[in-house]
Amino acid sequence: MDLKKEAALVETILFLESEPLSEKVLSNKAQLAEDVVSKCIELLKEKYAADESGLELEMITGGWCLVPKKEYWEVLKEFYGSKREGRLSKSALETLSIIAYKQPITRAEIESIRGVSVDNMVRLLFDRNLIREVGKKEVPGRPTLFGTTKEFLKLFHLNSISELPKLDEDEQERFELAR
């Protein structure tokens, strides 16, 4: 079965959308069966892997999107990165890393690991929609538990939190709660 036109239609939808799209959503937008969309995705992945394009097809947060190849993005991200994102400071990245690896985690637990107050960092990460409240801890005072968001996954081009790099022993010790 020749799916060149169908694959071109799926590619066009991915080009026009700014958010990752599931195969079901692509199927609805393209008015194609999901199995046809799946085959089109495979064709597109092969196409982008084989040619000299600056783009690749990547699954992020459970959906497909066209993204710049990493080698080109490193050169261009300063000019084309989201203005709203800006750069995260070392303190913000440390706080975000702790939340990502230890979630769900309370503000006090983050401060215990970092050794400093994290009020401003938590507020900044919350404002940028990189973290969210995921519940309350069942201890006296019921402190808020924090976890990462889909925006976090998109920012770091992850499909799920399980794709975070594994920590070695020394790094793992740094993430343990201070006693």
PDB file of C-alpha atoms in Angstrom:
ATOM      1  CA  MET A   1       0.000   0.000   0.000  1.00  0.00           C
ATOM      2  CA  ASP A   2       1.457   3.358  -1.073  1.00  0.00           C
ATOM      3  CA  LEU A   3       0.866   5.887   1.705  1.00  0.00           C
ATOM      4  CA  LYS A   4       2.846   8.832   0.316  1.00  0.00           C
ATOM      5  CA  LYS A   5      -0.135  11.208   0.164  1.00  0.00           C
ATOM      6  CA  GLU A   6      -1.442  10.122   3.551  1.00  0.00           C
ATOM      7  CA  ALA A   7       2.022  10.513   5.109  1.00  0.00           C
ATOM      8  CA  ALA A   8       2.310  13.976   3.525  1.00  0.00           C
ATOM      9  CA  LEU A   9      -1.060  14.916   5.057  1.00  0.00           C
ATOM     10  CA  VAL A  10       0.036  13.719   8.523  1.00  0.00           C
ATOM     11  CA  GLU A  11       3.338  15.570   8.095  1.00  0.00           C
ATOM     12  CA  THR A  12       1.484  18.767   7.193  1.00  0.00           C
ATOM     13  CA  ILE A  13      -0.715  18.501  10.283  1.00  0.00           C
ATOM     14  CA  LEU A  14       2.364  17.984  12.464  1.00  0.00           C
ATOM     15  CA  PHE A  15       3.999  21.011  10.824  1.00  0.00           C
ATOM     16  CA  LEU A  16       0.979  23.222  11.506  1.00  0.00           C
ATOM     17  CA  GLU A  17       0.475  22.153  15.121  1.00  0.00           C
ATOM     18  CA  SER A  18       2.623  23.483  17.932  1.00  0.00           C
ATOM     19  CA  GLU A  19       1.647  20.789  20.440  1.00  0.00           C
ATOM     20  CA  PRO A  20       2.414  17.056  20.280  1.00  0.00           C
ATOM     21  CA  LEU A  21      -0.501  15.049  18.847  1.00  0.00           C
ATOM     22  CA  SER A  22      -1.507  11.478  19.627  1.00  0.00           C
ATOM     23  CA  GLU A  23      -2.170   9.089  16.769  1.00  0.00           C
ATOM     24  CA  LYS A  24      -5.880   9.248  17.628  1.00  0.00           C
ATOM     25  CA  VAL A  25      -5.935  13.055  17.268  1.00  0.00           C
ATOM     26  CA  LEU A  26      -3.920  12.819  14.052  1.00  0.00           C
ATOM     27  CA  SER A  27      -6.388  10.229  12.801  1.00  0.00           C
ATOM     28  CA  ASN A  28      -9.314  12.593  13.477  1.00  0.00           C
ATOM     29  CA  LYS A  29      -7.649  15.637  11.920  1.00  0.00           C
ATOM     30  CA  ALA A  30      -6.447  13.750   8.836  1.00  0.00           C
ATOM     31  CA  GLN A  31      -9.671  11.731   8.568  1.00  0.00           C
ATOM     32  CA  LEU A  32      -7.624   8.546   8.314  1.00  0.00           C
ATOM     33  CA  ALA A  33      -7.824   5.268  10.222  1.00  0.00           C
ATOM     34  CA  GLU A  34      -5.488   5.026  13.224  1.00  0.00           C
ATOM     35  CA  ASP A  35      -3.608   2.067  11.734  1.00  0.00           C
ATOM     36  CA  VAL A  36      -2.968   4.139   8.582  1.00  0.00           C
ATOM     37  CA  VAL A  37      -1.694   7.013  10.739  1.00  0.00           C
ATOM     38  CA  SER A  38       0.613   4.577  12.573  1.00  0.00           C
ATOM     39  CA  LYS A  39       2.067   3.445   9.250  1.00  0.00           C
ATOM     40  CA  CYS A  40       2.434   7.080   8.146  1.00  0.00           C
ATOM     41  CA  ILE A  41       4.331   7.876  11.365  1.00  0.00           C
ATOM     42  CA  GLU A  42       6.731   5.006  10.644  1.00  0.00           C
ATOM     43  CA  LEU A  43       7.251   6.267   7.094  1.00  0.00           C
ATOM     44  CA  LEU A  44       7.905   9.794   8.347  1.00  0.00           C
ATOM     45  CA  LYS A  45      10.353   8.582  11.005  1.00  0.00           C
ATOM     46  CA  GLU A  46      12.267   6.709   8.303  1.00  0.00           C
ATOM     47  CA  LYS A  47      12.159   9.727   5.994  1.00  0.00           C
ATOM     48  CA  TYR A  48      13.572  12.127   8.584  1.00  0.00           C
ATOM     49  CA  ALA A  49      16.215   9.648   9.744  1.00  0.00           C
ATOM     50  CA  ALA A  50      17.397   9.059   6.166  1.00  0.00           C
ATOM     51  CA  ASP A  51      17.505  12.569   4.732  1.00  0.00           C
ATOM     52  CA  GLU A  52      19.504  15.699   5.441  1.00  0.00           C
ATOM     53  CA  SER A  53      16.512  17.491   6.949  1.00  0.00           C
ATOM     54  CA  GLY A  54      17.009  19.629  10.015  1.00  0.00           C
ATOM     55  CA  LEU A  55      13.900  18.079  11.551  1.00  0.00           C
ATOM     56  CA  GLU A  56      13.027  14.817  13.212  1.00  0.00           C
ATOM     57  CA  LEU A  57       9.805  13.200  14.343  1.00  0.00           C
ATOM     58  CA  GLU A  58       9.758  12.732  18.097  1.00  0.00           C
ATOM     59  CA  MET A  59       7.257  11.488  20.645  1.00  0.00           C
ATOM     60  CA  ILE A  60       6.911  13.945  23.512  1.00  0.00           C
ATOM     61  CA  THR A  61       4.338  13.628  26.303  1.00  0.00           C
ATOM     62  CA  GLY A  62       2.553  10.828  24.461  1.00  0.00           C
ATOM     63  CA  GLY A  63       2.162  12.683  21.173  1.00  0.00           C
ATOM     64  CA  TRP A  64       4.112  13.133  17.959  1.00  0.00           C
ATOM     65  CA  CYS A  65       5.650  16.398  16.835  1.00  0.00           C
ATOM     66  CA  LEU A  66       8.243  17.728  14.444  1.00  0.00           C
ATOM     67  CA  VAL A  67      11.253  19.104  16.292  1.00  0.00           C
ATOM     68  CA  PRO A  68      14.654  20.380  15.222  1.00  0.00           C
ATOM     69  CA  LYS A  69      17.403  17.762  15.252  1.00  0.00           C
ATOM     70  CA  LYS A  70      19.443  18.186  18.423  1.00  0.00           C
ATOM     71  CA  GLU A  71      22.594  19.172  16.543  1.00  0.00           C
ATOM     72  CA  TYR A  72      20.786  22.128  14.927  1.00  0.00           C
ATOM     73  CA  TRP A  73      18.755  23.078  17.975  1.00  0.00           C
ATOM     74  CA  GLU A  74      21.955  23.587  20.005  1.00  0.00           C
ATOM     75  CA  VAL A  75      23.022  26.237  17.475  1.00  0.00           C
ATOM     76  CA  LEU A  76      19.606  27.914  17.161  1.00  0.00           C
ATOM     77  CA  LYS A  77      17.927  27.656  20.572  1.00  0.00           C
ATOM     78  CA  GLU A  78      19.242  31.026  21.718  1.00  0.00           C
ATOM     79  CA  PHE A  79      17.346  32.713  18.865  1.00  0.00           C
ATOM     80  CA  TYR A  80      14.269  30.502  18.655  1.00  0.00           C
ATOM     81  CA  GLY A  81      13.726  29.271  22.213  1.00  0.00           C
ATOM     82  CA  SER A  82      10.520  30.418  23.809  1.00  0.00           C
ATOM     83  CA  LYS A  83      10.856  33.966  25.089  1.00  0.00           C
ATOM     84  CA  ARG A  84       8.667  33.055  28.038  1.00  0.00           C
ATOM     85  CA  GLU A  85      10.955  30.214  29.077  1.00  0.00           C
ATOM     86  CA  GLY A  86      14.073  32.286  29.320  1.00  0.00           C
ATOM     87  CA  ARG A  87      16.984  30.588  30.910  1.00  0.00           C
ATOM     88  CA  LEU A  88      16.653  28.870  34.229  1.00  0.00           C
ATOM     89  CA  SER A  89      19.249  29.780  36.826  1.00  0.00           C
ATOM     90  CA  LYS A  90      21.432  27.132  38.397  1.00  0.00           C
ATOM     91  CA  SER A  91      19.286  27.341  41.553  1.00  0.00           C
ATOM     92  CA  ALA A  92      16.083  26.877  39.566  1.00  0.00           C
ATOM     93  CA  LEU A  93      17.568  23.894  37.693  1.00  0.00           C
ATOM     94  CA  GLU A  94      18.755  22.320  40.958  1.00  0.00           C
ATOM     95  CA  THR A  95      15.303  22.729  42.483  1.00  0.00           C
ATOM     96  CA  LEU A  96      13.621  21.397  39.348  1.00  0.00           C
ATOM     97  CA  SER A  97      15.984  18.408  39.283  1.00  0.00           C
ATOM     98  CA  ILE A  98      15.178  17.541  42.882  1.00  0.00           C
ATOM     99  CA  ILE A  99      11.452  17.723  42.171  1.00  0.00           C
ATOM    100  CA  ALA A 100      11.787  15.661  38.985  1.00  0.00           C
ATOM    101  CA  TYR A 101      13.782  12.865  40.620  1.00  0.00           C
ATOM    102  CA  LYS A 102      12.066  12.787  44.027  1.00  0.00           C
ATOM    103  CA  GLN A 103       8.442  13.607  43.153  1.00  0.00           C
ATOM    104  CA  PRO A 104       6.093  13.847  44.875  1.00  0.00           C
ATOM    105  CA  ILE A 105       8.061  16.024  47.282  1.00  0.00           C
ATOM    106  CA  THR A 106       7.300  18.824  49.740  1.00  0.00           C
ATOM    107  CA  ARG A 107       8.933  22.245  49.899  1.00  0.00           C
ATOM    108  CA  ALA A 108      10.546  21.306  53.263  1.00  0.00           C
ATOM    109  CA  GLU A 109      12.028  18.130  51.752  1.00  0.00           C
ATOM    110  CA  ILE A 110      13.458  20.135  48.826  1.00  0.00           C
ATOM    111  CA  GLU A 111      14.970  22.620  51.303  1.00  0.00           C
ATOM    112  CA  SER A 112      16.432  19.738  53.313  1.00  0.00           C
ATOM    113  CA  ILE A 113      18.224  18.486  50.199  1.00  0.00           C
ATOM    114  CA  ARG A 114      19.324  21.909  48.924  1.00  0.00           C
ATOM    115  CA  GLY A 115      20.101  23.368  52.341  1.00  0.00           C
ATOM    116  CA  VAL A 116      18.517  26.732  51.498  1.00  0.00           C
ATOM    117  CA  SER A 117      15.040  28.231  51.186  1.00  0.00           C
ATOM    118  CA  VAL A 118      13.352  27.398  47.886  1.00  0.00           C
ATOM    119  CA  ASP A 119      10.299  29.671  48.081  1.00  0.00           C
ATOM    120  CA  ASN A 120      11.329  31.843  45.135  1.00  0.00           C
ATOM    121  CA  MET A 121      12.469  28.888  43.031  1.00  0.00           C
ATOM    122  CA  VAL A 122       9.223  26.988  43.625  1.00  0.00           C
ATOM    123  CA  ARG A 123       7.224  30.117  42.728  1.00  0.00           C
ATOM    124  CA  LEU A 124       9.285  30.627  39.531  1.00  0.00           C
ATOM    125  CA  LEU A 125       8.925  26.985  38.454  1.00  0.00           C
ATOM    126  CA  PHE A 126       5.222  27.067  39.269  1.00  0.00           C
ATOM    127  CA  ASP A 127       4.750  30.302  37.265  1.00  0.00           C
ATOM    128  CA  ARG A 128       6.510  28.745  34.282  1.00  0.00           C
ATOM    129  CA  ASN A 129       4.230  25.713  34.561  1.00  0.00           C
ATOM    130  CA  LEU A 130       7.168  23.340  35.033  1.00  0.00           C
ATOM    131  CA  ILE A 131       5.871  22.051  38.376  1.00  0.00           C
ATOM    132  CA  ARG A 132       2.416  21.676  39.894  1.00  0.00           C
ATOM    133  CA  GLU A 133       0.740  20.712  43.131  1.00  0.00           C
ATOM    134  CA  VAL A 134       0.033  16.982  43.058  1.00  0.00           C
ATOM    135  CA  GLY A 135      -1.567  16.554  46.479  1.00  0.00           C
ATOM    136  CA  LYS A 136      -1.045  16.881  50.205  1.00  0.00           C
ATOM    137  CA  LYS A 137       1.281  14.741  52.315  1.00  0.00           C
ATOM    138  CA  GLU A 138      -0.491  12.745  55.023  1.00  0.00           C
ATOM    139  CA  VAL A 139       1.473  14.231  57.938  1.00  0.00           C
ATOM    140  CA  PRO A 140       0.621  16.967  60.440  1.00  0.00           C
ATOM    141  CA  GLY A 141       0.138  20.280  58.641  1.00  0.00           C
ATOM    142  CA  ARG A 142      -0.570  18.438  55.377  1.00  0.00           C
ATOM    143  CA  PRO A 143       2.158  20.152  53.307  1.00  0.00           C
ATOM    144  CA  THR A 144       1.739  20.456  49.554  1.00  0.00           C
ATOM    145  CA  LEU A 145       3.416  17.848  47.365  1.00  0.00           C
ATOM    146  CA  PHE A 146       4.989  18.993  44.099  1.00  0.00           C
ATOM    147  CA  GLY A 147       5.605  17.147  40.839  1.00  0.00           C
ATOM    148  CA  THR A 148       6.537  18.018  37.265  1.00  0.00           C
ATOM    149  CA  THR A 149       4.146  18.913  34.430  1.00  0.00           C
ATOM    150  CA  LYS A 150       3.753  18.142  30.744  1.00  0.00           C
ATOM    151  CA  GLU A 151       5.511  21.471  30.073  1.00  0.00           C
ATOM    152  CA  PHE A 152       8.545  20.079  31.916  1.00  0.00           C
ATOM    153  CA  LEU A 153       8.483  16.990  29.693  1.00  0.00           C
ATOM    154  CA  LYS A 154       8.177  19.139  26.556  1.00  0.00           C
ATOM    155  CA  LEU A 155      10.981  21.462  27.627  1.00  0.00           C
ATOM    156  CA  PHE A 156      13.363  18.540  28.076  1.00  0.00           C
ATOM    157  CA  HIS A 157      11.981  16.522  25.130  1.00  0.00           C
ATOM    158  CA  LEU A 158      10.895  13.601  27.307  1.00  0.00           C
ATOM    159  CA  ASN A 159       7.988  11.293  26.648  1.00  0.00           C
ATOM    160  CA  SER A 160       7.685  10.413  30.343  1.00  0.00           C
ATOM    161  CA  ILE A 161       9.511  10.994  33.616  1.00  0.00           C
ATOM    162  CA  SER A 162      10.984   7.490  33.342  1.00  0.00           C
ATOM    163  CA  GLU A 163      13.213   8.800  30.518  1.00  0.00           C
ATOM    164  CA  LEU A 164      15.209  10.994  32.924  1.00  0.00           C
ATOM    165  CA  PRO A 165      18.888   9.996  32.952  1.00  0.00           C
ATOM    166  CA  LYS A 166      19.724   7.529  35.716  1.00  0.00           C
ATOM    167  CA  LEU A 167      21.719   8.935  38.630  1.00  0.00           C
ATOM    168  CA  ASP A 168      25.009   7.331  39.631  1.00  0.00           C
ATOM    169  CA  GLU A 169      25.728   6.557  43.302  1.00  0.00           C
ATOM    170  CA  ASP A 170      27.336   9.933  44.085  1.00  0.00           C
ATOM    171  CA  GLU A 171      24.488  11.837  42.430  1.00  0.00           C
ATOM    172  CA  GLN A 172      21.935   9.633  44.200  1.00  0.00           C
ATOM    173  CA  GLU A 173      23.492  10.491  47.594  1.00  0.00           C
ATOM    174  CA  ARG A 174      23.176  14.220  46.848  1.00  0.00           C
ATOM    175  CA  PHE A 175      19.447  13.716  46.325  1.00  0.00           C
ATOM    176  CA  GLU A 176      18.902  12.001  49.671  1.00  0.00           C
ATOM    177  CA  LEU A 177      17.140  13.977  52.379  1.00  0.00           C
ATOM    178  CA  ALA A 178      19.467  15.529  54.929  1.00  0.00           C
ATOM    179  CA  ARG A 179      18.910  14.065  58.392  1.00  0.00           C
TER     180      ARG A 179
END
